[in-house]
Amino acid sequence: MIECSVFGYLMEVDCICNHLKLHKRTDKTVSEAVYSNGTNVLLVSKEDDGIYLSSRGPPDRNKNRMSFCSRVQKSRIRTLDTLKEFLSSFGFELVREGQVELTTFEKGAGRIEISRSISDEGNSQEVDTGRYWLVKVFVTSENTQNGERMLSRLIEELEDQVQLIKPSIK
């Protein structure tokens, strides 16, 4: 599947949550670990209902796209005990891990994730970056054209709440 996404940042999320009150809402705290081998990124998330492994391929480099598009696959896995050794045997290295506070709104094929890191109070650098909420608006579809068409409707709905942008690719 192809995920088309745009991003934004907010200091306060009350207004956007109120704006999205008619959508299906899920609140949770997730333990996440990000692994990379240079070209591919794996996200291991430990949630209440299980452990998930999300694979993300390299992004589409088409500069005419309005969104960040990449191939994604999410699978539920059984164990976390030997996962780190297993991934390192394939060249993946741990990039970052921590707790994330996550609110998800669903509307059809579109999703809006509002998240921020839950930092340790002793680390002042992380406390400062944890003040902002990351807003990720995305659609997963069979192809990029349909994904971007559906995503544009979500962006229009949220344009008075948050400025959403496509990140630049280096």
Short mmCIF file of N, CA and C in Angstrom, two decimals:
data_model
loop_
_atom_site.label_atom_id
_atom_site.label_comp_id
_atom_site.label_asym_id
_atom_site.label_seq_id
_atom_site.Cartn_x
_atom_site.Cartn_y
_atom_site.Cartn_z
N MET A 1 0.84 -1.18 0.00
CA MET A 1 0.00 0.00 0.00
C MET A 1 0.89 1.24 0.00
N ILE A 2 0.36 2.32 -0.53
CA ILE A 2 1.07 3.60 -0.58
C ILE A 2 0.45 4.53 0.45
N GLU A 3 1.30 5.15 1.26
CA GLU A 3 0.83 6.13 2.23
C GLU A 3 1.21 7.52 1.74
N CYS A 4 0.23 8.40 1.62
CA CYS A 4 0.44 9.79 1.25
C CYS A 4 0.18 10.62 2.50
N SER A 5 1.15 11.46 2.89
CA SER A 5 1.00 12.17 4.16
C SER A 5 1.57 13.58 4.08
N VAL A 6 1.02 14.44 4.93
CA VAL A 6 1.51 15.80 5.16
C VAL A 6 1.57 16.01 6.66
N PHE A 7 2.35 17.02 7.08
CA PHE A 7 2.62 17.19 8.49
C PHE A 7 2.48 18.65 8.92
N GLY A 8 2.27 18.85 10.22
CA GLY A 8 2.23 20.17 10.81
C GLY A 8 2.54 20.08 12.29
N TYR A 9 2.74 21.24 12.92
CA TYR A 9 3.01 21.29 14.36
C TYR A 9 2.03 22.24 15.03
N LEU A 10 1.63 21.90 16.25
CA LEU A 10 0.76 22.76 17.05
C LEU A 10 1.25 22.77 18.50
N MET A 11 1.06 23.91 19.18
CA MET A 11 1.35 23.95 20.61
C MET A 11 0.12 23.53 21.41
N GLU A 12 -1.06 23.88 20.93
CA GLU A 12 -2.32 23.53 21.59
C GLU A 12 -3.16 22.70 20.62
N VAL A 13 -3.77 21.65 21.12
CA VAL A 13 -4.54 20.76 20.24
C VAL A 13 -6.04 20.77 20.55
N ASP A 14 -6.46 21.56 21.52
CA ASP A 14 -7.88 21.57 21.90
C ASP A 14 -8.78 21.97 20.73
N CYS A 15 -8.38 22.99 19.97
CA CYS A 15 -9.22 23.46 18.87
C CYS A 15 -9.35 22.41 17.77
N ILE A 16 -8.25 21.79 17.38
CA ILE A 16 -8.32 20.79 16.31
C ILE A 16 -9.08 19.55 16.78
N CYS A 17 -8.93 19.17 18.04
CA CYS A 17 -9.68 18.01 18.56
C CYS A 17 -11.18 18.32 18.59
N ASN A 18 -11.53 19.54 18.94
CA ASN A 18 -12.94 19.95 18.94
C ASN A 18 -13.48 19.98 17.51
N HIS A 19 -12.65 20.43 16.57
CA HIS A 19 -13.04 20.48 15.16
C HIS A 19 -13.30 19.08 14.60
N LEU A 20 -12.57 18.08 15.12
CA LEU A 20 -12.68 16.70 14.63
C LEU A 20 -13.58 15.83 15.50
N LYS A 21 -14.42 16.43 16.32
CA LYS A 21 -15.20 15.66 17.30
C LYS A 21 -16.18 14.66 16.68
N LEU A 22 -16.54 14.82 15.42
CA LEU A 22 -17.46 13.88 14.78
C LEU A 22 -16.76 12.65 14.19
N HIS A 23 -15.42 12.65 14.20
CA HIS A 23 -14.65 11.51 13.70
C HIS A 23 -14.43 10.50 14.81
N LYS A 24 -14.16 9.26 14.43
CA LYS A 24 -13.83 8.22 15.41
C LYS A 24 -12.49 8.57 16.05
N ARG A 25 -12.46 8.64 17.39
CA ARG A 25 -11.27 9.06 18.12
C ARG A 25 -10.71 7.92 18.98
N THR A 26 -9.38 7.79 18.97
CA THR A 26 -8.69 6.81 19.80
C THR A 26 -7.52 7.51 20.50
N ASP A 27 -7.45 7.38 21.83
CA ASP A 27 -6.34 7.94 22.61
C ASP A 27 -5.54 6.79 23.20
N LYS A 28 -4.21 6.87 23.10
CA LYS A 28 -3.38 5.83 23.71
C LYS A 28 -1.95 6.33 23.88
N THR A 29 -1.22 5.61 24.72
CA THR A 29 0.21 5.83 24.91
C THR A 29 0.92 4.62 24.35
N VAL A 30 1.91 4.86 23.50
CA VAL A 30 2.58 3.79 22.76
C VAL A 30 4.09 3.87 23.02
N SER A 31 4.71 2.71 23.21
CA SER A 31 6.18 2.63 23.25
C SER A 31 6.66 2.37 21.83
N GLU A 32 7.52 3.25 21.33
CA GLU A 32 7.99 3.13 19.95
C GLU A 32 9.51 3.01 19.89
N ALA A 33 9.98 2.26 18.91
CA ALA A 33 11.41 2.16 18.60
C ALA A 33 11.55 2.27 17.08
N VAL A 34 12.45 3.14 16.63
CA VAL A 34 12.67 3.36 15.21
C VAL A 34 14.02 2.75 14.83
N TYR A 35 14.01 1.91 13.80
CA TYR A 35 15.22 1.27 13.29
C TYR A 35 15.40 1.69 11.84
N SER A 36 16.65 1.79 11.40
CA SER A 36 16.93 2.15 10.01
C SER A 36 18.17 1.40 9.51
N ASN A 37 18.17 1.11 8.22
CA ASN A 37 19.36 0.54 7.59
C ASN A 37 19.88 1.47 6.50
N GLY A 38 19.49 2.72 6.54
CA GLY A 38 19.91 3.70 5.55
C GLY A 38 18.81 4.04 4.57
N THR A 39 18.25 3.04 3.90
CA THR A 39 17.19 3.31 2.92
C THR A 39 15.80 3.00 3.45
N ASN A 40 15.67 2.02 4.31
CA ASN A 40 14.37 1.63 4.84
C ASN A 40 14.28 1.91 6.33
N VAL A 41 13.07 2.19 6.79
CA VAL A 41 12.82 2.50 8.19
C VAL A 41 11.79 1.52 8.73
N LEU A 42 12.05 0.99 9.91
CA LEU A 42 11.11 0.11 10.60
C LEU A 42 10.69 0.77 11.90
N LEU A 43 9.40 0.75 12.18
CA LEU A 43 8.86 1.28 13.43
C LEU A 43 8.26 0.12 14.20
N VAL A 44 8.76 -0.11 15.41
CA VAL A 44 8.22 -1.14 16.29
C VAL A 44 7.41 -0.42 17.35
N SER A 45 6.11 -0.68 17.40
CA SER A 45 5.25 -0.02 18.38
C SER A 45 4.58 -1.05 19.27
N LYS A 46 4.72 -0.83 20.56
CA LYS A 46 4.11 -1.72 21.55
C LYS A 46 2.85 -1.03 22.05
N GLU A 47 1.70 -1.57 21.65
CA GLU A 47 0.41 -0.99 22.00
C GLU A 47 -0.32 -1.92 22.95
N ASP A 48 -1.48 -1.48 23.44
CA ASP A 48 -2.27 -2.29 24.37
C ASP A 48 -2.68 -3.63 23.77
N ASP A 49 -2.99 -3.65 22.48
CA ASP A 49 -3.50 -4.87 21.85
C ASP A 49 -2.42 -5.70 21.15
N GLY A 50 -1.15 -5.35 21.30
CA GLY A 50 -0.08 -6.15 20.69
C GLY A 50 1.11 -5.33 20.27
N ILE A 51 2.03 -5.99 19.60
CA ILE A 51 3.25 -5.36 19.11
C ILE A 51 3.18 -5.34 17.59
N TYR A 52 3.45 -4.18 16.99
CA TYR A 52 3.34 -4.02 15.55
C TYR A 52 4.67 -3.59 14.95
N LEU A 53 4.95 -4.09 13.76
CA LEU A 53 6.13 -3.74 13.00
C LEU A 53 5.66 -3.06 11.72
N SER A 54 6.04 -1.80 11.55
CA SER A 54 5.67 -1.05 10.35
C SER A 54 6.92 -0.81 9.52
N SER A 55 6.85 -1.19 8.27
CA SER A 55 7.97 -1.01 7.34
C SER A 55 7.64 0.14 6.41
N ARG A 56 8.61 1.02 6.22
CA ARG A 56 8.42 2.16 5.32
C ARG A 56 9.58 2.17 4.33
N GLY A 57 9.24 2.14 3.05
CA GLY A 57 10.25 2.19 2.01
C GLY A 57 10.72 3.61 1.77
N PRO A 58 11.69 3.79 0.88
CA PRO A 58 12.16 5.14 0.57
C PRO A 58 11.04 5.95 -0.07
N PRO A 59 11.01 7.27 0.19
CA PRO A 59 9.93 8.11 -0.34
C PRO A 59 10.04 8.32 -1.84
N ASP A 60 8.89 8.59 -2.43
CA ASP A 60 8.80 8.95 -3.84
C ASP A 60 9.47 10.32 -3.99
N ARG A 61 10.36 10.46 -4.94
CA ARG A 61 11.11 11.72 -5.09
C ARG A 61 10.49 12.66 -6.13
N ASN A 62 9.25 12.41 -6.52
CA ASN A 62 8.56 13.27 -7.48
C ASN A 62 8.25 14.61 -6.80
N LYS A 63 8.89 15.67 -7.26
CA LYS A 63 8.74 16.99 -6.62
C LYS A 63 7.38 17.62 -6.90
N ASN A 64 6.64 17.10 -7.88
CA ASN A 64 5.32 17.64 -8.19
C ASN A 64 4.24 17.13 -7.25
N ARG A 65 4.55 16.17 -6.42
CA ARG A 65 3.56 15.64 -5.49
C ARG A 65 3.29 16.65 -4.39
N MET A 66 2.04 16.68 -3.94
CA MET A 66 1.67 17.58 -2.85
C MET A 66 1.94 16.95 -1.49
N SER A 67 2.29 15.66 -1.47
CA SER A 67 2.46 14.95 -0.20
C SER A 67 3.70 14.07 -0.24
N PHE A 68 4.05 13.59 0.94
CA PHE A 68 5.15 12.65 1.14
C PHE A 68 4.58 11.26 0.89
N CYS A 69 5.03 10.57 -0.15
CA CYS A 69 4.47 9.27 -0.51
C CYS A 69 5.52 8.17 -0.38
N SER A 70 5.16 7.09 0.29
CA SER A 70 6.06 5.95 0.40
C SER A 70 5.26 4.67 0.59
N ARG A 71 5.89 3.57 0.26
CA ARG A 71 5.26 2.26 0.40
C ARG A 71 5.36 1.84 1.86
N VAL A 72 4.22 1.42 2.45
CA VAL A 72 4.20 1.01 3.86
C VAL A 72 3.53 -0.36 4.00
N GLN A 73 3.94 -1.04 5.06
CA GLN A 73 3.33 -2.33 5.40
C GLN A 73 3.37 -2.45 6.91
N LYS A 74 2.24 -2.80 7.52
CA LYS A 74 2.16 -2.95 8.97
C LYS A 74 1.74 -4.38 9.30
N SER A 75 2.50 -5.01 10.20
CA SER A 75 2.22 -6.39 10.60
C SER A 75 2.26 -6.52 12.10
N ARG A 76 1.43 -7.39 12.62
CA ARG A 76 1.47 -7.69 14.05
C ARG A 76 2.49 -8.80 14.27
N ILE A 77 3.35 -8.63 15.29
CA ILE A 77 4.37 -9.64 15.56
C ILE A 77 4.13 -10.25 16.94
N ARG A 78 4.68 -11.42 17.15
CA ARG A 78 4.41 -12.17 18.37
C ARG A 78 5.31 -11.81 19.54
N THR A 79 6.58 -11.55 19.31
CA THR A 79 7.50 -11.37 20.43
C THR A 79 8.39 -10.16 20.24
N LEU A 80 8.88 -9.65 21.35
CA LEU A 80 9.80 -8.52 21.33
C LEU A 80 11.16 -8.93 21.89
N ASP A 81 11.26 -10.13 22.45
CA ASP A 81 12.47 -10.57 23.15
C ASP A 81 13.71 -10.56 22.27
N THR A 82 13.65 -11.15 21.10
CA THR A 82 14.83 -11.26 20.24
C THR A 82 14.75 -10.37 19.01
N LEU A 83 13.82 -9.44 18.98
CA LEU A 83 13.62 -8.60 17.80
C LEU A 83 14.84 -7.73 17.51
N LYS A 84 15.43 -7.13 18.52
CA LYS A 84 16.58 -6.25 18.32
C LYS A 84 17.74 -7.01 17.64
N GLU A 85 18.03 -8.22 18.10
CA GLU A 85 19.09 -9.03 17.50
C GLU A 85 18.72 -9.44 16.07
N PHE A 86 17.46 -9.78 15.88
CA PHE A 86 16.99 -10.18 14.56
C PHE A 86 17.15 -9.03 13.56
N LEU A 87 16.73 -7.82 13.95
CA LEU A 87 16.83 -6.68 13.04
C LEU A 87 18.28 -6.29 12.79
N SER A 88 19.13 -6.37 13.81
CA SER A 88 20.54 -6.02 13.62
C SER A 88 21.23 -7.00 12.67
N SER A 89 20.78 -8.24 12.62
CA SER A 89 21.36 -9.21 11.68
C SER A 89 21.06 -8.84 10.22
N PHE A 90 20.04 -8.01 10.00
CA PHE A 90 19.70 -7.53 8.66
C PHE A 90 20.24 -6.12 8.40
N GLY A 91 21.06 -5.61 9.31
CA GLY A 91 21.68 -4.31 9.12
C GLY A 91 20.89 -3.14 9.67
N PHE A 92 19.82 -3.37 10.41
CA PHE A 92 19.04 -2.29 10.99
C PHE A 92 19.65 -1.88 12.33
N GLU A 93 19.74 -0.57 12.55
CA GLU A 93 20.26 -0.04 13.81
C GLU A 93 19.17 0.79 14.48
N LEU A 94 19.17 0.75 15.81
CA LEU A 94 18.21 1.53 16.58
C LEU A 94 18.54 3.01 16.44
N VAL A 95 17.56 3.80 16.00
CA VAL A 95 17.74 5.24 15.83
C VAL A 95 17.24 5.97 17.06
N ARG A 96 16.05 5.59 17.54
CA ARG A 96 15.45 6.27 18.69
C ARG A 96 14.36 5.39 19.27
N GLU A 97 14.14 5.54 20.57
CA GLU A 97 13.02 4.85 21.20
C GLU A 97 12.47 5.71 22.33
N GLY A 98 11.20 5.49 22.66
CA GLY A 98 10.57 6.25 23.73
C GLY A 98 9.06 6.08 23.73
N GLN A 99 8.42 6.80 24.63
CA GLN A 99 6.96 6.77 24.78
C GLN A 99 6.36 7.91 23.95
N VAL A 100 5.22 7.63 23.33
CA VAL A 100 4.52 8.62 22.52
C VAL A 100 3.07 8.67 22.96
N GLU A 101 2.58 9.88 23.21
CA GLU A 101 1.16 10.11 23.49
C GLU A 101 0.49 10.35 22.15
N LEU A 102 -0.54 9.55 21.83
CA LEU A 102 -1.10 9.54 20.48
C LEU A 102 -2.62 9.63 20.51
N THR A 103 -3.15 10.56 19.73
CA THR A 103 -4.59 10.67 19.50
C THR A 103 -4.82 10.50 18.01
N THR A 104 -5.69 9.57 17.65
CA THR A 104 -5.96 9.28 16.24
C THR A 104 -7.43 9.55 15.94
N PHE A 105 -7.67 10.25 14.83
CA PHE A 105 -9.02 10.48 14.32
C PHE A 105 -9.12 9.78 12.98
N GLU A 106 -10.20 9.04 12.76
CA GLU A 106 -10.39 8.31 11.51
C GLU A 106 -11.64 8.82 10.80
N LYS A 107 -11.50 9.02 9.49
CA LYS A 107 -12.64 9.39 8.65
C LYS A 107 -12.45 8.70 7.30
N GLY A 108 -13.19 7.63 7.09
CA GLY A 108 -13.04 6.86 5.86
C GLY A 108 -11.63 6.30 5.75
N ALA A 109 -10.99 6.54 4.61
CA ALA A 109 -9.62 6.06 4.41
C ALA A 109 -8.58 6.99 5.02
N GLY A 110 -9.03 8.17 5.46
CA GLY A 110 -8.10 9.15 6.01
C GLY A 110 -7.92 9.04 7.51
N ARG A 111 -6.72 9.39 7.95
CA ARG A 111 -6.41 9.38 9.39
C ARG A 111 -5.67 10.65 9.74
N ILE A 112 -5.95 11.14 10.93
CA ILE A 112 -5.24 12.28 11.48
C ILE A 112 -4.65 11.81 12.80
N GLU A 113 -3.32 11.83 12.90
CA GLU A 113 -2.63 11.44 14.13
C GLU A 113 -2.02 12.68 14.76
N ILE A 114 -2.33 12.89 16.02
CA ILE A 114 -1.75 13.99 16.78
C ILE A 114 -0.92 13.35 17.88
N SER A 115 0.39 13.60 17.87
CA SER A 115 1.26 12.90 18.81
C SER A 115 2.36 13.80 19.34
N ARG A 116 2.91 13.39 20.49
CA ARG A 116 4.11 14.03 21.02
C ARG A 116 4.84 13.05 21.91
N SER A 117 6.13 13.24 22.00
CA SER A 117 6.95 12.38 22.85
C SER A 117 6.69 12.69 24.30
N ILE A 118 6.64 11.65 25.10
CA ILE A 118 6.55 11.82 26.55
C ILE A 118 7.97 11.70 27.04
N SER A 119 8.52 12.82 27.49
CA SER A 119 9.94 12.84 27.83
C SER A 119 10.17 12.70 29.32
N ASP A 120 11.39 12.34 29.65
CA ASP A 120 11.85 12.26 31.02
C ASP A 120 12.07 13.69 31.52
N GLU A 121 11.52 14.04 32.67
CA GLU A 121 11.62 15.40 33.18
C GLU A 121 13.07 15.84 33.44
N GLY A 122 13.99 14.89 33.62
CA GLY A 122 15.38 15.22 33.89
C GLY A 122 16.13 15.73 32.67
N ASN A 123 15.66 15.46 31.49
CA ASN A 123 16.35 15.87 30.27
C ASN A 123 15.69 17.12 29.72
N SER A 124 16.30 18.28 29.96
CA SER A 124 15.67 19.56 29.61
C SER A 124 15.55 19.73 28.10
N GLN A 125 16.46 19.16 27.31
CA GLN A 125 16.38 19.28 25.87
C GLN A 125 15.12 18.58 25.34
N GLU A 126 14.81 17.39 25.82
CA GLU A 126 13.62 16.67 25.37
C GLU A 126 12.35 17.33 25.86
N VAL A 127 12.38 17.92 27.06
CA VAL A 127 11.19 18.59 27.58
C VAL A 127 10.81 19.74 26.67
N ASP A 128 11.81 20.49 26.17
CA ASP A 128 11.55 21.62 25.30
C ASP A 128 10.93 21.17 23.97
N THR A 129 11.45 20.11 23.36
CA THR A 129 10.90 19.65 22.09
C THR A 129 9.55 18.95 22.28
N GLY A 130 9.26 18.48 23.48
CA GLY A 130 8.01 17.79 23.73
C GLY A 130 6.82 18.71 23.91
N ARG A 131 7.04 20.03 23.86
CA ARG A 131 5.93 20.97 24.01
C ARG A 131 5.04 21.00 22.78
N TYR A 132 5.58 20.67 21.63
CA TYR A 132 4.82 20.73 20.39
C TYR A 132 4.21 19.38 20.06
N TRP A 133 3.04 19.43 19.45
CA TRP A 133 2.35 18.24 18.99
C TRP A 133 2.60 18.11 17.48
N LEU A 134 2.93 16.91 17.03
CA LEU A 134 3.07 16.64 15.61
C LEU A 134 1.71 16.22 15.07
N VAL A 135 1.27 16.86 14.01
CA VAL A 135 0.01 16.51 13.36
C VAL A 135 0.37 15.85 12.03
N LYS A 136 -0.03 14.60 11.88
CA LYS A 136 0.22 13.85 10.64
C LYS A 136 -1.14 13.51 10.04
N VAL A 137 -1.36 13.96 8.83
CA VAL A 137 -2.59 13.66 8.11
C VAL A 137 -2.20 12.74 6.96
N PHE A 138 -2.83 11.56 6.89
CA PHE A 138 -2.41 10.62 5.85
C PHE A 138 -3.56 9.75 5.38
N VAL A 139 -3.35 9.22 4.17
CA VAL A 139 -4.28 8.30 3.53
C VAL A 139 -3.45 7.14 2.99
N THR A 140 -3.94 5.93 3.20
CA THR A 140 -3.29 4.75 2.63
C THR A 140 -4.17 4.25 1.49
N SER A 141 -3.57 4.12 0.31
CA SER A 141 -4.36 3.69 -0.85
C SER A 141 -3.52 2.81 -1.77
N GLU A 142 -4.15 2.32 -2.82
CA GLU A 142 -3.47 1.44 -3.78
C GLU A 142 -2.48 2.20 -4.65
N ASN A 143 -2.76 3.48 -4.94
CA ASN A 143 -1.84 4.26 -5.77
C ASN A 143 -1.79 5.71 -5.29
N THR A 144 -0.78 6.43 -5.75
CA THR A 144 -0.57 7.79 -5.26
C THR A 144 -1.64 8.77 -5.76
N GLN A 145 -2.16 8.58 -6.96
CA GLN A 145 -3.16 9.51 -7.48
C GLN A 145 -4.42 9.50 -6.61
N ASN A 146 -4.94 8.32 -6.31
CA ASN A 146 -6.12 8.23 -5.45
C ASN A 146 -5.81 8.72 -4.04
N GLY A 147 -4.63 8.37 -3.53
CA GLY A 147 -4.24 8.80 -2.19
C GLY A 147 -4.18 10.30 -2.07
N GLU A 148 -3.57 10.96 -3.04
CA GLU A 148 -3.47 12.42 -2.98
C GLU A 148 -4.83 13.09 -3.17
N ARG A 149 -5.69 12.50 -3.98
CA ARG A 149 -7.03 13.07 -4.17
C ARG A 149 -7.81 13.04 -2.85
N MET A 150 -7.76 11.89 -2.15
CA MET A 150 -8.46 11.78 -0.86
C MET A 150 -7.80 12.66 0.20
N LEU A 151 -6.48 12.75 0.15
CA LEU A 151 -5.75 13.57 1.12
C LEU A 151 -6.07 15.05 0.96
N SER A 152 -6.26 15.51 -0.27
CA SER A 152 -6.55 16.93 -0.50
C SER A 152 -7.87 17.34 0.17
N ARG A 153 -8.84 16.42 0.22
CA ARG A 153 -10.10 16.73 0.90
C ARG A 153 -9.88 16.91 2.41
N LEU A 154 -9.04 16.06 2.99
CA LEU A 154 -8.74 16.19 4.42
C LEU A 154 -7.98 17.48 4.71
N ILE A 155 -7.06 17.84 3.83
CA ILE A 155 -6.29 19.07 4.01
C ILE A 155 -7.22 20.28 3.98
N GLU A 156 -8.17 20.30 3.05
CA GLU A 156 -9.13 21.40 2.97
C GLU A 156 -9.95 21.52 4.25
N GLU A 157 -10.31 20.38 4.81
CA GLU A 157 -11.10 20.37 6.05
C GLU A 157 -10.32 20.94 7.23
N LEU A 158 -9.01 20.78 7.21
CA LEU A 158 -8.18 21.19 8.34
C LEU A 158 -7.41 22.49 8.12
N GLU A 159 -7.57 23.13 6.95
CA GLU A 159 -6.73 24.27 6.63
C GLU A 159 -6.88 25.46 7.58
N ASP A 160 -8.02 25.61 8.23
CA ASP A 160 -8.17 26.70 9.20
C ASP A 160 -7.70 26.31 10.60
N GLN A 161 -7.27 25.05 10.79
CA GLN A 161 -6.82 24.57 12.10
C GLN A 161 -5.31 24.45 12.20
N VAL A 162 -4.66 24.01 11.14
CA VAL A 162 -3.22 23.76 11.17
C VAL A 162 -2.66 23.90 9.75
N GLN A 163 -1.44 24.46 9.66
CA GLN A 163 -0.77 24.54 8.37
C GLN A 163 -0.05 23.23 8.12
N LEU A 164 -0.44 22.53 7.07
CA LEU A 164 0.12 21.22 6.75
C LEU A 164 1.07 21.34 5.56
N ILE A 165 2.24 20.71 5.67
CA ILE A 165 3.24 20.80 4.61
C ILE A 165 3.81 19.43 4.28
N LYS A 166 4.40 19.35 3.12
CA LYS A 166 5.16 18.16 2.71
C LYS A 166 6.60 18.41 3.12
N PRO A 167 7.21 17.49 3.88
CA PRO A 167 8.61 17.71 4.26
C PRO A 167 9.53 17.59 3.05
N SER A 168 10.62 18.34 3.07
CA SER A 168 11.58 18.24 1.96
C SER A 168 12.43 16.99 2.13
N ILE A 169 12.81 16.41 1.03
CA ILE A 169 13.61 15.19 1.02
C ILE A 169 15.02 15.56 0.59
N LYS A 170 15.99 15.16 1.38
CA LYS A 170 17.39 15.48 1.05
C LYS A 170 18.01 14.39 0.23
#
